[in-house]
XYZ file of N, CA, C and O in Angstrom:
524
model
N -21.995 -18.550 -3.643
C -21.018 -17.626 -3.097
C -21.465 -16.195 -3.382
O -21.797 -15.862 -4.507
N -21.477 -15.389 -2.335
C -21.867 -13.985 -2.460
C -20.699 -13.096 -2.037
O -19.925 -13.458 -1.145
N -20.612 -11.946 -2.658
C -19.613 -10.951 -2.302
C -20.335 -9.716 -1.806
O -21.142 -9.124 -2.523
N -20.041 -9.341 -0.547
C -20.672 -8.198 0.096
C -19.651 -7.088 0.292
O -18.520 -7.350 0.708
N -20.060 -5.851 0.012
C -19.249 -4.687 0.348
C -19.985 -3.955 1.453
O -21.136 -3.543 1.295
N -19.319 -3.849 2.584
C -19.881 -3.253 3.789
C -19.257 -1.876 3.986
O -18.036 -1.744 3.957
N -20.086 -0.859 4.170
C -19.595 0.507 4.391
C -19.721 0.842 5.869
O -20.797 0.702 6.452
N -18.623 1.278 6.477
C -18.659 1.593 7.902
C -17.828 2.826 8.221
O -16.850 3.129 7.530
N -18.241 3.516 9.275
C -17.467 4.676 9.721
C -17.248 4.692 11.228
O -16.675 5.624 11.756
N -17.739 3.654 11.919
C -17.529 3.605 13.375
C -17.650 2.173 13.861
O -18.196 1.301 13.173
N -17.154 1.947 15.068
C -17.269 0.624 15.674
C -18.738 0.254 15.863
O -19.124 -0.900 15.653
N -19.565 1.228 16.229
C -20.988 0.970 16.446
C -21.662 0.513 15.164
O -22.438 -0.449 15.163
N -21.384 1.187 14.073
C -21.953 0.793 12.784
C -21.465 -0.603 12.416
O -22.247 -1.460 11.994
N -20.185 -0.860 12.589
C -19.639 -2.184 12.274
C -20.314 -3.271 13.101
O -20.673 -4.333 12.574
N -20.492 -3.019 14.386
C -21.155 -4.001 15.259
C -22.569 -4.293 14.762
O -22.988 -5.450 14.689
N -23.302 -3.247 14.404
C -24.673 -3.414 13.922
C -24.710 -4.223 12.631
O -25.507 -5.154 12.487
N -23.848 -3.880 11.689
C -23.835 -4.580 10.400
C -23.362 -6.026 10.551
O -23.905 -6.931 9.919
N -22.377 -6.244 11.415
C -21.896 -7.609 11.647
C -22.973 -8.462 12.315
O -23.150 -9.632 11.959
N -23.688 -7.894 13.270
C -24.767 -8.641 13.931
C -25.792 -9.100 12.909
O -26.289 -10.225 12.970
N -26.092 -8.236 11.964
C -27.032 -8.613 10.911
C -26.430 -9.697 10.006
O -27.049 -10.726 9.741
N -25.214 -9.471 9.531
C -24.614 -10.380 8.554
C -24.308 -11.760 9.116
O -24.365 -12.749 8.378
N -23.985 -11.842 10.395
C -23.647 -13.136 10.977
C -24.753 -14.166 10.740
O -24.472 -15.354 10.610
N -25.979 -13.711 10.649
C -27.091 -14.624 10.442
C -27.374 -14.972 9.000
O -28.171 -15.866 8.724
N -26.736 -14.287 8.059
C -27.055 -14.527 6.646
C -25.864 -15.006 5.812
O -26.060 -15.450 4.681
N -24.670 -14.931 6.350
C -23.490 -15.310 5.582
C -23.320 -16.820 5.496
O -23.582 -17.549 6.452
N -22.860 -17.285 4.340
C -22.445 -18.670 4.147
C -20.926 -18.713 4.195
O -20.260 -17.715 3.855
N -20.340 -19.844 4.558
C -18.877 -19.926 4.685
C -18.094 -19.550 3.426
O -16.957 -19.098 3.521
N -18.687 -19.707 2.248
C -17.953 -19.376 1.022
C -18.176 -17.934 0.559
O -17.695 -17.533 -0.498
N -18.880 -17.126 1.363
C -19.090 -15.714 1.041
C -17.836 -14.898 1.357
O -16.960 -15.338 2.096
N -17.782 -13.704 0.785
C -16.678 -12.767 1.041
C -17.248 -11.423 1.459
O -18.267 -10.979 0.915
N -16.557 -10.783 2.400
C -16.941 -9.452 2.856
C -15.758 -8.517 2.642
O -14.634 -8.819 3.049
N -16.039 -7.392 2.015
C -15.057 -6.329 1.826
C -15.577 -5.129 2.604
O -16.603 -4.552 2.243
N -14.892 -4.792 3.694
C -15.317 -3.680 4.542
C -14.555 -2.427 4.124
O -13.333 -2.459 3.963
N -15.291 -1.333 3.977
C -14.706 -0.087 3.489
C -14.969 1.037 4.473
O -16.099 1.257 4.906
N -13.892 1.756 4.815
C -14.002 3.017 5.538
C -13.353 4.057 4.645
O -12.184 3.937 4.288
N -14.131 5.061 4.251
C -13.623 6.088 3.347
C -13.628 7.439 4.050
O -14.618 7.833 4.657
N -12.514 8.127 3.944
C -12.364 9.484 4.481
C -11.971 10.404 3.329
O -11.224 10.001 2.438
N -12.462 11.624 3.368
C -12.136 12.570 2.278
C -10.668 12.963 2.254
O -10.097 13.190 1.210
N -10.057 13.083 3.413
C -8.664 13.488 3.486
C -8.526 14.989 3.651
O -9.512 15.724 3.723
N -7.286 15.454 3.726
C -7.008 16.876 3.896
C -7.605 17.425 5.180
O -7.682 16.733 6.194
N -8.037 18.676 5.128
C -8.607 19.325 6.306
C -9.940 18.714 6.730
O -10.404 18.938 7.841
N -10.559 17.935 5.847
C -11.855 17.323 6.142
C -11.742 16.096 7.039
O -12.750 15.589 7.509
N -10.521 15.607 7.252
C -10.342 14.364 7.996
C -9.361 14.570 9.138
O -8.207 14.919 8.921
N -9.843 14.312 10.349
C -8.985 14.430 11.529
C -8.293 13.094 11.793
O -8.718 12.040 11.301
N -7.248 13.149 12.592
C -6.563 11.907 12.945
C -7.479 11.000 13.761
O -7.381 9.771 13.659
N -8.397 11.572 14.526
C -9.326 10.734 15.294
C -10.320 10.037 14.362
O -10.714 8.895 14.606
N -10.710 10.681 13.249
C -11.600 10.034 12.277
C -10.894 8.857 11.611
O -11.507 7.808 11.378
N -9.613 9.010 11.328
C -8.834 7.921 10.744
C -8.738 6.763 11.739
O -8.948 5.600 11.381
N -8.458 7.080 12.992
C -8.377 6.047 14.034
C -9.722 5.352 14.218
O -9.787 4.125 14.369
N -10.809 6.129 14.197
C -12.151 5.535 14.308
C -12.420 4.582 13.144
O -13.017 3.514 13.325
N -11.995 4.968 11.955
C -12.175 4.111 10.786
C -11.403 2.812 10.909
O -11.929 1.734 10.587
N -10.167 2.891 11.385
C -9.370 1.671 11.583
C -10.028 0.755 12.604
O -10.085 -0.466 12.419
N -10.529 1.357 13.683
C -11.206 0.563 14.720
C -12.474 -0.079 14.163
O -12.791 -1.234 14.486
N -13.200 0.644 13.324
C -14.419 0.110 12.713
C -14.100 -1.092 11.840
O -14.822 -2.100 11.856
N -13.022 -1.015 11.071
C -12.623 -2.127 10.202
C -12.155 -3.327 11.017
O -12.434 -4.480 10.666
N -11.486 -3.072 12.132
C -11.035 -4.158 13.006
C -12.219 -4.939 13.568
O -12.173 -6.161 13.674
N -13.299 -4.241 13.902
C -14.499 -4.921 14.395
C -14.998 -5.925 13.358
O -15.335 -7.066 13.688
N -15.027 -5.508 12.090
C -15.508 -6.398 11.027
C -14.598 -7.621 10.914
O -15.077 -8.764 10.857
N -13.295 -7.401 10.904
C -12.353 -8.524 10.821
C -12.510 -9.469 12.003
O -12.533 -10.695 11.833
N -12.607 -8.891 13.196
C -12.718 -9.710 14.405
C -14.032 -10.487 14.447
O -14.052 -11.650 14.834
N -15.115 -9.846 14.068
C -16.438 -10.480 14.178
C -16.706 -11.497 13.065
O -17.336 -12.513 13.303
N -16.257 -11.196 11.844
C -16.624 -12.047 10.713
C -15.477 -12.874 10.142
O -15.698 -13.785 9.362
N -14.248 -12.553 10.541
C -13.065 -13.168 9.933
C -12.952 -14.661 10.067
O -12.338 -15.314 9.231
N -13.520 -15.232 11.110
C -13.470 -16.691 11.251
C -14.612 -17.378 10.506
O -14.571 -18.574 10.262
N -15.639 -16.606 10.153
C -16.810 -17.165 9.475
C -16.655 -17.132 7.952
O -17.051 -18.061 7.268
N -16.094 -16.024 7.429
C -15.951 -15.835 5.983
C -14.644 -15.109 5.686
O -13.984 -14.596 6.587
N -14.320 -15.018 4.408
C -13.169 -14.232 3.982
C -13.502 -12.743 4.149
O -14.548 -12.280 3.689
N -12.615 -12.002 4.832
C -12.822 -10.569 5.064
C -11.579 -9.811 4.610
O -10.463 -10.162 4.981
N -11.804 -8.777 3.809
C -10.741 -7.829 3.461
C -11.221 -6.449 3.857
O -12.408 -6.132 3.704
N -10.299 -5.632 4.375
C -10.675 -4.287 4.804
C -9.895 -3.242 4.012
O -8.756 -3.473 3.608
N -10.552 -2.112 3.799
C -9.947 -0.999 3.065
C -10.237 0.299 3.793
O -11.405 0.626 4.026
N -9.193 1.016 4.141
C -9.379 2.385 4.597
C -8.835 3.268 3.483
O -7.661 3.197 3.134
N -9.715 4.082 2.932
C -9.381 4.876 1.759
C -9.432 6.349 2.122
O -10.440 6.834 2.644
N -8.340 7.038 1.845
C -8.264 8.480 2.105
C -7.639 9.106 0.869
O -6.420 9.210 0.749
N -8.500 9.489 -0.086
C -7.940 9.987 -1.344
C -8.723 11.131 -1.967
O -8.589 11.407 -3.154
N -9.584 11.775 -1.205
C -10.259 12.952 -1.725
C -11.588 12.712 -2.395
O -12.253 13.662 -2.791
N -11.987 11.472 -2.563
C -13.290 11.172 -3.151
C -14.378 11.236 -2.078
O -14.096 11.170 -0.892
N -15.613 11.266 -2.532
C -16.701 11.107 -1.578
C -16.698 9.649 -1.136
O -16.286 8.763 -1.900
N -17.146 9.375 0.093
C -17.219 7.977 0.524
C -18.051 7.108 -0.421
O -17.683 5.961 -0.681
N -19.137 7.628 -0.952
C -19.962 6.845 -1.879
C -19.142 6.431 -3.098
O -19.217 5.274 -3.542
N -18.342 7.335 -3.649
C -17.504 7.001 -4.807
C -16.537 5.869 -4.475
O -16.376 4.933 -5.276
N -15.898 5.972 -3.312
C -14.938 4.935 -2.917
C -15.626 3.588 -2.732
O -15.098 2.550 -3.126
N -16.799 3.593 -2.153
C -17.540 2.349 -1.940
C -17.924 1.726 -3.279
O -17.768 0.524 -3.490
N -18.395 2.550 -4.209
C -18.734 2.032 -5.536
C -17.495 1.524 -6.277
O -17.570 0.525 -6.993
N -16.364 2.201 -6.109
C -15.125 1.741 -6.750
C -14.744 0.341 -6.258
O -14.394 -0.529 -7.057
N -14.804 0.133 -4.953
C -14.475 -1.186 -4.399
C -15.506 -2.211 -4.866
O -15.156 -3.330 -5.246
N -16.779 -1.829 -4.847
C -17.837 -2.749 -5.284
C -17.598 -3.210 -6.721
O -17.751 -4.398 -7.038
N -17.197 -2.283 -7.573
C -16.916 -2.641 -8.966
C -15.675 -3.525 -9.053
O -15.661 -4.525 -9.775
N -14.639 -3.154 -8.295
C -13.381 -3.895 -8.334
C -13.558 -5.358 -7.918
O -12.941 -6.252 -8.504
N -14.404 -5.599 -6.905
C -14.572 -6.966 -6.398
C -15.801 -7.658 -6.980
O -16.121 -8.777 -6.595
N -16.484 -6.992 -7.897
C -17.700 -7.526 -8.516
C -18.728 -7.906 -7.441
O -19.184 -9.053 -7.363
N -19.064 -6.921 -6.619
C -19.964 -7.134 -5.476
C -21.346 -7.597 -5.913
O -21.877 -7.147 -6.926
N -21.892 -8.484 -5.111
C -23.278 -8.896 -5.300
C -24.226 -7.962 -4.553
O -25.334 -7.713 -5.021
N -23.777 -7.467 -3.402
C -24.621 -6.584 -2.594
C -23.767 -5.608 -1.799
O -22.648 -5.917 -1.409
N -24.361 -4.439 -1.539
C -23.790 -3.477 -0.612
C -24.535 -3.612 0.705
O -25.739 -3.885 0.723
N -23.835 -3.390 1.813
C -24.452 -3.442 3.129
C -24.157 -2.109 3.813
O -22.994 -1.743 4.007
N -25.232 -1.383 4.147
C -25.067 -0.075 4.774
C -25.989 0.035 5.975
O -27.001 -0.650 6.065
N -25.616 0.897 6.887
C -26.456 1.187 8.048
C -27.118 2.535 7.874
O -26.522 3.467 7.323
N -28.364 2.623 8.308
C -29.084 3.902 8.256
C -29.659 4.190 9.634
O -29.966 3.286 10.403
N -29.784 5.452 9.923
C -30.386 5.847 11.196
C -31.665 6.607 10.917
O -31.857 7.151 9.822
N -32.530 6.625 11.910
C -33.768 7.387 11.766
C -33.412 8.859 11.681
O -32.513 9.339 12.358
N -34.146 9.560 10.848
C -33.878 10.984 10.649
C -35.141 11.776 10.931
O -36.249 11.302 10.700
N -34.941 12.977 11.396
C -36.082 13.858 11.627
C -36.622 14.343 10.282
O -35.979 14.197 9.251
N -37.794 14.961 10.297
C -38.347 15.474 9.033
C -37.429 16.515 8.423
O -37.273 16.587 7.209
N -36.808 17.331 9.254
C -35.871 18.336 8.747
C -34.682 17.649 8.079
O -34.269 18.039 6.992
N -34.141 16.616 8.731
C -33.006 15.896 8.155
C -33.356 15.275 6.817
O -32.516 15.175 5.932
N -34.588 14.830 6.674
C -34.991 14.190 5.419
C -34.960 15.173 4.251
O -34.821 14.772 3.108
N -35.127 16.449 4.556
C -35.102 17.454 3.499
C -33.695 17.721 2.988
O -33.504 18.197 1.888
N -32.722 17.430 3.834
C -31.333 17.724 3.492
C -30.620 16.421 3.163
O -30.356 15.617 4.033
N -30.339 16.209 1.895
C -29.597 15.022 1.512
C -28.121 15.294 1.714
O -27.666 16.412 1.667
N -27.356 14.269 1.936
C -25.936 14.469 2.109
C -25.274 13.360 2.890
O -24.076 13.230 2.855
N -26.028 12.553 3.607
C -25.381 11.470 4.331
C -24.859 10.450 3.333
O -25.373 10.315 2.213
N -23.837 9.738 3.736
C -23.243 8.730 2.856
C -24.280 7.675 2.484
O -24.389 7.294 1.319
N -25.051 7.207 3.468
C -26.067 6.183 3.186
C -27.061 6.677 2.139
O -27.424 5.940 1.214
N -27.492 7.913 2.262
C -28.436 8.460 1.283
C -27.795 8.565 -0.090
O -28.429 8.265 -1.103
N -26.540 9.002 -0.133
C -25.840 9.084 -1.418
C -25.756 7.713 -2.074
O -25.990 7.574 -3.280
N -25.434 6.701 -1.289
C -25.319 5.354 -1.829
C -26.674 4.871 -2.335
O -26.781 4.345 -3.444
N -27.717 5.062 -1.541
C -29.044 4.591 -1.945
C -29.532 5.279 -3.211
O -30.153 4.660 -4.070
N -29.238 6.571 -3.348
C -29.694 7.306 -4.537
C -28.928 6.922 -5.790
O -29.465 6.962 -6.890
N -27.658 6.569 -5.653
C -26.797 6.368 -6.814
C -26.559 4.909 -7.196
O -26.072 4.630 -8.285
N -26.892 3.995 -6.329
C -26.471 2.609 -6.518
C -27.276 1.853 -7.565
O -28.492 1.982 -7.660
N -26.544 1.032 -8.324
C -27.152 0.050 -9.208
C -27.046 -1.345 -8.592
O -27.450 -2.322 -9.206
N -26.458 -1.425 -7.390
C -26.261 -2.704 -6.714
C -27.444 -3.000 -5.793
O -27.998 -2.091 -5.178
N -27.777 -4.278 -5.644
C -28.731 -4.635 -4.587
C -28.124 -4.251 -3.237
O -26.895 -4.236 -3.090
N -28.975 -3.926 -2.299
C -28.480 -3.476 -0.996
C -29.194 -4.141 0.157
O -30.373 -4.469 0.058
N -28.463 -4.286 1.230
C -29.031 -4.623 2.516
C -28.892 -3.362 3.354
O -27.786 -2.895 3.603
N -30.018 -2.803 3.718
C -30.027 -1.567 4.491
C -30.446 -1.938 5.911
O -31.562 -2.392 6.134
N -29.508 -1.759 6.845
C -29.697 -2.214 8.210
C -29.946 -1.017 9.114
O -29.134 -0.083 9.129
N -31.052 -1.013 9.868
C -31.315 0.103 10.780
C -30.263 0.156 11.891
O -29.892 -0.871 12.451
N -29.805 1.368 12.173
C -28.862 1.585 13.289
C -29.641 2.132 14.466
O -30.653 2.798 14.303
N -29.138 1.864 15.652
C -29.769 2.430 16.854
C -29.526 3.915 16.922
O -28.533 4.416 16.514
């Protein structure tokens, strides 16, 4: 039995991560999908709606295959902090994140959630390329 914490911020990311996981999950595995928003002026109502839609994709795609719980967190933390908090709470075996190709300029500037997670994590990870 494995426990996966999946980080998502859009339906597209959820679709990509679910497509990957569908081939590796066993029926007794658990998936905890997390959408984290900073809140306040940093979070629009459309970002909240996008997060809910992203979590619904995970439930719809994986819910019949494995146990799925979803969390939309809006409490002022960085998304990486919220993801690590959930990972610790559920005793995650692995984190699952999507990454996109970045230009050389983008590589110089750290700040994406995926990069924050990769730099800070003590958890094994599945890093899935996004289109």
